[in-house]
CSV table of C-alpha atoms and ligand atoms in Angstrom, one decimal:
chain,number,residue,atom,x,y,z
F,1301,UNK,CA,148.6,81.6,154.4
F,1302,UNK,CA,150.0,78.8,152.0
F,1303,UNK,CA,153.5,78.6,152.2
F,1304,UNK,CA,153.8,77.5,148.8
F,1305,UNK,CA,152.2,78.2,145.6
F,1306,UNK,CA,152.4,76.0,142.5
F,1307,UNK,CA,150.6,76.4,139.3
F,1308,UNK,CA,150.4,73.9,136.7
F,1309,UNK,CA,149.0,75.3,133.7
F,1310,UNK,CA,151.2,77.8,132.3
F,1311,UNK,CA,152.7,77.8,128.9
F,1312,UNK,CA,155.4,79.0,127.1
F,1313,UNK,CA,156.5,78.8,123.5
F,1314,UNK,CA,159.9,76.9,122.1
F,1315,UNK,CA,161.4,78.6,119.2
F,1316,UNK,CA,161.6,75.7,116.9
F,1317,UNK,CA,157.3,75.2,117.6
F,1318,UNK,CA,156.9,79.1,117.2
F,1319,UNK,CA,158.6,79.2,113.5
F,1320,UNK,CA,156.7,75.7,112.6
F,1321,UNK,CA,153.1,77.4,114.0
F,1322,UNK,CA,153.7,80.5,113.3
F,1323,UNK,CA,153.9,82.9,116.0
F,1324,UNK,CA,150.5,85.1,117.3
F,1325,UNK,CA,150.1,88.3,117.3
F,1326,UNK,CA,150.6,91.0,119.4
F,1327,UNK,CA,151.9,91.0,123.2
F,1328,UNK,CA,150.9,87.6,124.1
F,1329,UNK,CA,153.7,85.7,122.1
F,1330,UNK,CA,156.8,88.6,123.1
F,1331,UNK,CA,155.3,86.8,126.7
F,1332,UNK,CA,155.2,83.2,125.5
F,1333,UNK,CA,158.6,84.2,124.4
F,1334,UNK,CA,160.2,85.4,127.6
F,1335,UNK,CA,161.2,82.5,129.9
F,1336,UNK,CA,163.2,84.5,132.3
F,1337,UNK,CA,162.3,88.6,132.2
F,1338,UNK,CA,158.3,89.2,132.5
F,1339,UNK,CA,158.0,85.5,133.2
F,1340,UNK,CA,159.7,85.6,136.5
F,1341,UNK,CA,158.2,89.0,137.2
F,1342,UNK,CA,154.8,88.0,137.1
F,1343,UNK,CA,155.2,84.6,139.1
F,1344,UNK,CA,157.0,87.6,141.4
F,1345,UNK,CA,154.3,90.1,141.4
F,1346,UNK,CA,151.6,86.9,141.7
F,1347,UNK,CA,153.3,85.1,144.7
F,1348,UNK,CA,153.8,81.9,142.8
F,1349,UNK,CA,156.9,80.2,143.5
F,1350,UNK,CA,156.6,76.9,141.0
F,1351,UNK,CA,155.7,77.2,137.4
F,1352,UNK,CA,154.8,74.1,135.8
F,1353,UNK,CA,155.6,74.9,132.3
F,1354,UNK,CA,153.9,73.6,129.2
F,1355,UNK,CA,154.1,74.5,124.9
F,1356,UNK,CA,151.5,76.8,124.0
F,1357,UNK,CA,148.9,75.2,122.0
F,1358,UNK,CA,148.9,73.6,119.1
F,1359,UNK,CA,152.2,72.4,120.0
F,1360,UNK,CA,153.6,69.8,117.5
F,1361,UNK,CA,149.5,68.0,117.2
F,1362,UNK,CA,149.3,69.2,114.0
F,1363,UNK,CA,151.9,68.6,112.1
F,1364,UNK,CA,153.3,66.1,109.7
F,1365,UNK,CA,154.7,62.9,111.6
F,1366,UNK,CA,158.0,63.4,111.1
F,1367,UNK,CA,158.0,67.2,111.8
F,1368,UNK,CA,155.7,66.6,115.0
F,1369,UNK,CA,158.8,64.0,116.2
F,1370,UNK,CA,161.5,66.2,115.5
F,1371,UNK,CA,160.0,69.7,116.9
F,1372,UNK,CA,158.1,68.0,119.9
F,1373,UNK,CA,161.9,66.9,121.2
F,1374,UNK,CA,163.1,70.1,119.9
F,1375,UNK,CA,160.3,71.9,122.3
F,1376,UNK,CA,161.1,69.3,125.6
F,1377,UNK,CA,164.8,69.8,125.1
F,1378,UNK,CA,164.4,73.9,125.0
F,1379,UNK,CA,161.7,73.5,128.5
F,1380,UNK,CA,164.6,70.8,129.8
F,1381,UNK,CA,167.2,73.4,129.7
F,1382,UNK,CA,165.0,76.7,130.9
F,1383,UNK,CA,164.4,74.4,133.7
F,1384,UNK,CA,168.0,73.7,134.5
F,1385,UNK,CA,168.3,77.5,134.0
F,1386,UNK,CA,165.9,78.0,137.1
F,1387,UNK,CA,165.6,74.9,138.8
F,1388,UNK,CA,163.6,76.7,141.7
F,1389,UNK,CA,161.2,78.2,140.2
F,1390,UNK,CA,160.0,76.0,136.8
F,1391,UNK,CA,158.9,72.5,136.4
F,1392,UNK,CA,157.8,70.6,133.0
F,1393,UNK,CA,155.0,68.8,131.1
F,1394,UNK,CA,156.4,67.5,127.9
F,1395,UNK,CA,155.2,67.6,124.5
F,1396,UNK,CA,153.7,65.2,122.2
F,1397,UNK,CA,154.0,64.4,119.2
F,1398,UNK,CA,150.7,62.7,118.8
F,1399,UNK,CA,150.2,62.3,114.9
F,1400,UNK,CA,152.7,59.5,115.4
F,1401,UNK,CA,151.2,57.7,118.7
F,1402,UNK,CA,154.2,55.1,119.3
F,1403,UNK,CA,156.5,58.1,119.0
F,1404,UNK,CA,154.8,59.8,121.1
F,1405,UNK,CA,154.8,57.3,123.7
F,1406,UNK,CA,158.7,57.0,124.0
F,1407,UNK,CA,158.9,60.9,123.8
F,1408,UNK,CA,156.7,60.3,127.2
F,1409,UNK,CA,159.1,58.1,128.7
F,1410,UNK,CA,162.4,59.9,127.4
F,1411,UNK,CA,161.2,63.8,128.9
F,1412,UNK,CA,160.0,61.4,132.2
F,1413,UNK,CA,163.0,59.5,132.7
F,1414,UNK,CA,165.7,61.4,131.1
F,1415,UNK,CA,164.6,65.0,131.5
F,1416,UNK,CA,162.6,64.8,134.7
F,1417,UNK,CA,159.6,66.1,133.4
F,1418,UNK,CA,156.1,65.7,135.9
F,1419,UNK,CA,153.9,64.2,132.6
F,1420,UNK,CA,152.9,65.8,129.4
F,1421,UNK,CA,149.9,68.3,128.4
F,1422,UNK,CA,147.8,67.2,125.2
F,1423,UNK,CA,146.7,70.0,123.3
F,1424,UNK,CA,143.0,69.1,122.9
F,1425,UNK,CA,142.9,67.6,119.6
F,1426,UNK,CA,145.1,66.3,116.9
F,1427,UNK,CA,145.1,66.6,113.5
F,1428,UNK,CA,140.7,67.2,114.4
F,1429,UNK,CA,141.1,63.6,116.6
F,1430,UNK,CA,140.2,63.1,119.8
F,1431,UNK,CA,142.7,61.4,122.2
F,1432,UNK,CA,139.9,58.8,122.8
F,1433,UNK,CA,140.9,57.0,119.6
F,1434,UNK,CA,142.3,54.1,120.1
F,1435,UNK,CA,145.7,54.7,117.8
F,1436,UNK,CA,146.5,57.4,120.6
F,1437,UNK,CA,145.5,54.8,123.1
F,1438,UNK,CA,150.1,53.8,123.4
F,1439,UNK,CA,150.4,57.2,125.0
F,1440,UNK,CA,148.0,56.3,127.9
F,1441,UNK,CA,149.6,52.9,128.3
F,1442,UNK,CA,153.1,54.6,128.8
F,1443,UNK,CA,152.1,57.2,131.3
F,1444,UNK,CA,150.2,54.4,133.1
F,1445,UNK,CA,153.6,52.5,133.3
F,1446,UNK,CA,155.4,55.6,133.9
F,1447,UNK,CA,152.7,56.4,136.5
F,1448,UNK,CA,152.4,60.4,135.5
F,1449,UNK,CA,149.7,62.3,134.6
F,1450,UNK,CA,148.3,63.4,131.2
F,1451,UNK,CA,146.9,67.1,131.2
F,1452,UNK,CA,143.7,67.7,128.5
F,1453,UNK,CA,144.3,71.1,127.5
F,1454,UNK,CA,141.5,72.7,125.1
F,1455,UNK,CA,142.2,73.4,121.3
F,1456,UNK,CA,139.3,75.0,119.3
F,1457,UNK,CA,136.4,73.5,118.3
F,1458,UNK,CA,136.9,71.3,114.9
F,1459,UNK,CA,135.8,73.4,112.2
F,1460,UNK,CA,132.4,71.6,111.4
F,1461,UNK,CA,131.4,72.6,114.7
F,1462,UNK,CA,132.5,76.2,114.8
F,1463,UNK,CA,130.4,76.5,111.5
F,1464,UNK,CA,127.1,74.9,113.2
F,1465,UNK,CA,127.5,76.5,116.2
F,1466,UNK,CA,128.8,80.0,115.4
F,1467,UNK,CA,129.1,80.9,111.9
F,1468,UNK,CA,125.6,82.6,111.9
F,1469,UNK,CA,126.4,84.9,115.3
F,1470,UNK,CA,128.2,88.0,115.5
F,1471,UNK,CA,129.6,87.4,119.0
F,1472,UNK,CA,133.1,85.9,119.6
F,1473,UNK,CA,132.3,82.9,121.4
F,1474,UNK,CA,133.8,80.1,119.9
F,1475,UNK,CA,137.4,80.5,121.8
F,1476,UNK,CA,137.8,80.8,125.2
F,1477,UNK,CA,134.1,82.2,126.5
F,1478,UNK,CA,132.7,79.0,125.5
F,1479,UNK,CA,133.9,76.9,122.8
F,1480,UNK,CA,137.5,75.8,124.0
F,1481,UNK,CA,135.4,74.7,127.5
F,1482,UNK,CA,132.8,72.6,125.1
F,1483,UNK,CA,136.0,70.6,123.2
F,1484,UNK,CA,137.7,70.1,126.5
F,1485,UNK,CA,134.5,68.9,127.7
F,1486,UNK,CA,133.7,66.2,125.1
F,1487,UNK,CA,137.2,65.4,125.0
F,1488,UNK,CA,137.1,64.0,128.8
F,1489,UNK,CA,133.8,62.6,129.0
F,1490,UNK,CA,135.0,60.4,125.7
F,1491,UNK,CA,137.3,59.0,127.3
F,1492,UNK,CA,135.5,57.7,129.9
F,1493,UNK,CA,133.1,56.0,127.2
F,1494,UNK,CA,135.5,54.8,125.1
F,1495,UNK,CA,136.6,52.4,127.7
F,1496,UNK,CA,140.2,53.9,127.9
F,1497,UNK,CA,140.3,53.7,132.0
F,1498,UNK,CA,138.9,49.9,131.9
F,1499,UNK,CA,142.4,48.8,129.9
F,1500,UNK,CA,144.3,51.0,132.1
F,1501,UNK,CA,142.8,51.7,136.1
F,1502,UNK,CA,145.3,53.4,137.0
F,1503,UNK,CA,145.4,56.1,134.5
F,1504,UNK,CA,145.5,60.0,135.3
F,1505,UNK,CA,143.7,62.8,133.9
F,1506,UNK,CA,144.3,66.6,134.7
F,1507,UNK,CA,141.7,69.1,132.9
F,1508,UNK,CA,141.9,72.8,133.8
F,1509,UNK,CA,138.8,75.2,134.5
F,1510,UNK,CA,137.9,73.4,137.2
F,1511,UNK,CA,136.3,70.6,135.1
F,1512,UNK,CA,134.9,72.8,132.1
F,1513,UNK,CA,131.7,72.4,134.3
F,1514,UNK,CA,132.3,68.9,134.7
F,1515,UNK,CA,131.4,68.7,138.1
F,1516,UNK,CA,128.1,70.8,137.5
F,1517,UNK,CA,126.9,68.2,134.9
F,1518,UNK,CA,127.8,64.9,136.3
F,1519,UNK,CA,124.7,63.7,137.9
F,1520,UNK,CA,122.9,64.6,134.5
F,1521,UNK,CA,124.9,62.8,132.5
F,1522,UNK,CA,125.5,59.7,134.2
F,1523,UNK,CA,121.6,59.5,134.8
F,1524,UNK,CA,120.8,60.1,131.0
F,1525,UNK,CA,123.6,57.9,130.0
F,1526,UNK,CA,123.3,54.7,132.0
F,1527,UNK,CA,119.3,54.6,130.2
F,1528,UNK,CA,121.7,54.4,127.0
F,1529,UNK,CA,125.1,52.2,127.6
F,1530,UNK,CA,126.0,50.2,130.3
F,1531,UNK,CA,129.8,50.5,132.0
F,1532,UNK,CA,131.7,48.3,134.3
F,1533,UNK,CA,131.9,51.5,137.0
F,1534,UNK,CA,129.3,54.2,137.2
F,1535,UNK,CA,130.4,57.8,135.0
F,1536,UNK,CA,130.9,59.4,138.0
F,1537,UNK,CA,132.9,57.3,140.0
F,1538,UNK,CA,135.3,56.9,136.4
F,1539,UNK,CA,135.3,60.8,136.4
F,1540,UNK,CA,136.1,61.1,140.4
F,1541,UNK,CA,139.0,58.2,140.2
F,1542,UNK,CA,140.9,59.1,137.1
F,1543,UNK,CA,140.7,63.2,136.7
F,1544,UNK,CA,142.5,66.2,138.9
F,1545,UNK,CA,141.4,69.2,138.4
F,1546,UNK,CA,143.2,72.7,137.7
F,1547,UNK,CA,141.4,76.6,138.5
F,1548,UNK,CA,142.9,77.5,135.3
F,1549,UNK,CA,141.6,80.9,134.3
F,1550,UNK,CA,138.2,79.6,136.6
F,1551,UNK,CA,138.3,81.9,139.6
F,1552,UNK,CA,135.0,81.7,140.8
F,1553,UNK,CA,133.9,80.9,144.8
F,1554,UNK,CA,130.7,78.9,143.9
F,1555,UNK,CA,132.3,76.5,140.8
F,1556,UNK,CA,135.0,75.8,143.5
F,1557,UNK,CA,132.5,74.8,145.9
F,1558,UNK,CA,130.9,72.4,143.3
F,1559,UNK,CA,134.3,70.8,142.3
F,1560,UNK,CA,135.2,70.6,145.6
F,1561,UNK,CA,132.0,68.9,146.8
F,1562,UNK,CA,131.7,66.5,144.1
F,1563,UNK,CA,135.5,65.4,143.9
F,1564,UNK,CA,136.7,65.7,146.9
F,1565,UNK,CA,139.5,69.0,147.6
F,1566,UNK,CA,142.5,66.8,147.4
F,1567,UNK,CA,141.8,66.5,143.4
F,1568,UNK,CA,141.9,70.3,143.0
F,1569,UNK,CA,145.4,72.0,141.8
F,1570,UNK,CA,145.7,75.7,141.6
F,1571,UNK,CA,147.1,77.1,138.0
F,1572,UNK,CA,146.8,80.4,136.4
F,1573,UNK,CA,147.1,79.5,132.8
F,1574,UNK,CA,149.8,82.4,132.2
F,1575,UNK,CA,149.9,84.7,129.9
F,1576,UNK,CA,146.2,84.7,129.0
F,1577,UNK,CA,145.1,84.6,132.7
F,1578,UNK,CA,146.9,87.4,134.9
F,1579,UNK,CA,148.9,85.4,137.7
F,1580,UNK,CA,148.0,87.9,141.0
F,1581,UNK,CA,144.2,87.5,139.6
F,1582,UNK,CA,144.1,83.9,140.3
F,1583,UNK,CA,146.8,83.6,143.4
F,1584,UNK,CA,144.3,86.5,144.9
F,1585,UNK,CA,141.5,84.7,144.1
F,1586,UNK,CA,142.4,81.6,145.8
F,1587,UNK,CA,143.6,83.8,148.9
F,1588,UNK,CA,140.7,85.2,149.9
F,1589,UNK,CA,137.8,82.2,149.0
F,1590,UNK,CA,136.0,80.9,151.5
F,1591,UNK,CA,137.9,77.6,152.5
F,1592,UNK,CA,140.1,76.1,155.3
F,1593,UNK,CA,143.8,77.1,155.2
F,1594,UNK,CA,144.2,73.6,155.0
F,1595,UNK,CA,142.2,73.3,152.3
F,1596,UNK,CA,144.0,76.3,150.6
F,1597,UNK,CA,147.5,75.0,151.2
F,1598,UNK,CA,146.5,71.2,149.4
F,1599,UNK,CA,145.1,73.9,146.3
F,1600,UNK,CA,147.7,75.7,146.1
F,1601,UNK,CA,150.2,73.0,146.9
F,1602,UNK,CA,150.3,70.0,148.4
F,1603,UNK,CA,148.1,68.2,145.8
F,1604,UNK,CA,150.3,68.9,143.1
F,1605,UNK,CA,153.5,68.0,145.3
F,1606,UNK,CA,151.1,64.7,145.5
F,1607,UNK,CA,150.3,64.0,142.1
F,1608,UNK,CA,153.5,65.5,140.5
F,1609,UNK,CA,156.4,63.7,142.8
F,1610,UNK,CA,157.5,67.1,143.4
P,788,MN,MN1,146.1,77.1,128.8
């Protein structure tokens, strides 16, 4: 059995981001809340030993500059302290403030160098951008420098889209069923059109839900695509050299099999996504599929020490 379980994809919520975005309802923020009571007790109850600890989303993307600057360092310097507060059991990604790029480039290198944080999560998109645009572009130049990893979470789907797509249709699909896994999605195949990993080959790209069917659809699009736009590499081999992938809230034994097959298992992280994902679901999960035990421990460990300098 692993001897060590580490899950990267769990959040939490600062106080100066939950008065800016206002907190949710019901039982899922009093948990967003709690970084040492029912936090710890899940990890307990789940067998996970690490908790790499991220803002809830929005986080500061959509904000004013100036509030996005000030509450995104508020939010790292809250995570820098619950992590001094239990140095065992949590680790960081740090928050950007992305509506000001350049800021959020030095708030990269500050929570990196100064805080020890393992990389930042970017909250699908800001302000209704994707991180693809070039403006954001100073982020991905800094982690590239700082050689850590930037984490696509989803956001929902831009407004236009949740109209076309869902408006006329009674059943809830436009969150997490579907339309937070279509935004995440679009977000990371943009990126590898937009040329982002030709001005920096060394870049890295964590996406949770093992891909958001990524490695389902790869063969599709890079055959459909390359009739349309030529690239320096092949889709696929951009996709299989610059993104990791997390089982957030993806416990399934066949879409494991496919992400394993086309990326290799040593780009596969184990993470929960705590509190929307119940932590014993997913470390059971993982227990029990049909893999090595070496293949299990790199899952649920040793890729992330990897990746994450852990
Ligand atoms: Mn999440």
């Amino acid at each position: 059995m692993a001897s060590q379980i580490i899950a990267i994809e769990e959040h939490f919520t600062s106080p100066a981001l939950r008065d800016a975005v206002a907190p949710r309802p019901g039982p899922i923020q009093t948990m967003l809340d709690d970084m040492a009571g029912r936090r710890i007790k899940d990890m307990d109850e789940g067998g996970i030993d690490i908790a790499v600890l991220s803002e809830n989303n929005p986080a500061a993307h959509n904000l004013p500059p100036d509030k996005s600057v000030a509450l995104a360092k508020a939010s790292n310097d809250f995570l820098h302290e619950q992590i001094k507060a239990n140095p065992t059991r949590f680790k960081g990604f740090a928050a950007l403030p992305l509506p000001d790029p350049n800021a959020a480039a030095d708030e990269l290198e500050r929570c990196v160098t100064k805080l020890g944080m393992l990389g930042a999560m970017v909250m699908g998109t800001t302000q209704g951008n994707f991180i693809d645009d070039k403006k954001y572009w100073p982020v991905f130049e800094r982690a590239t420098k700082l050689d850590v990893p930037v984490y696509i979470h989803p956001s929902p789907v831009k407004p236009a889209v949740a109209e076309a797509f869902f408006k006329d249709h009674a059943a809830p699909l436009s969150g997490a069923p579907l339309g937070f896994g279509l935004e995440t999605l679009t977000h990371t195949f943009r990126l590898i059109t937009s040329g982002v990993f030709d001005q920096y080959p060394t870049l890295k790209i964590i996406v949770g839900h093992l891909g958001e069917a990524a490695p389902y659809t790869l063969w599709r699009t890079e055959h459909n695509l390359e009739k349309l736009m030529k690239m320096p590499k092949s889709f696929s081999d951009y996709y299989k050299t610059h993104f990791w992938l997390t089982t957030s809230g993806a416990f399934s034994n066949s879409a494991l099999a496919c992400a394993m097959t086309e990326m290799g298992v040593e780009r596969i992280m184990f993470a929960v996504d705590w509190p929307y994902i119940n932590n014993a679901l997913g470390t059971k999960w993982l227990k029990a599929a049909p893999i090595s035990e070496k293949d299990r421990e790199l899952i649920f460990a040793g890729n992330a020490r990897k990746l994450l300098k852990m």
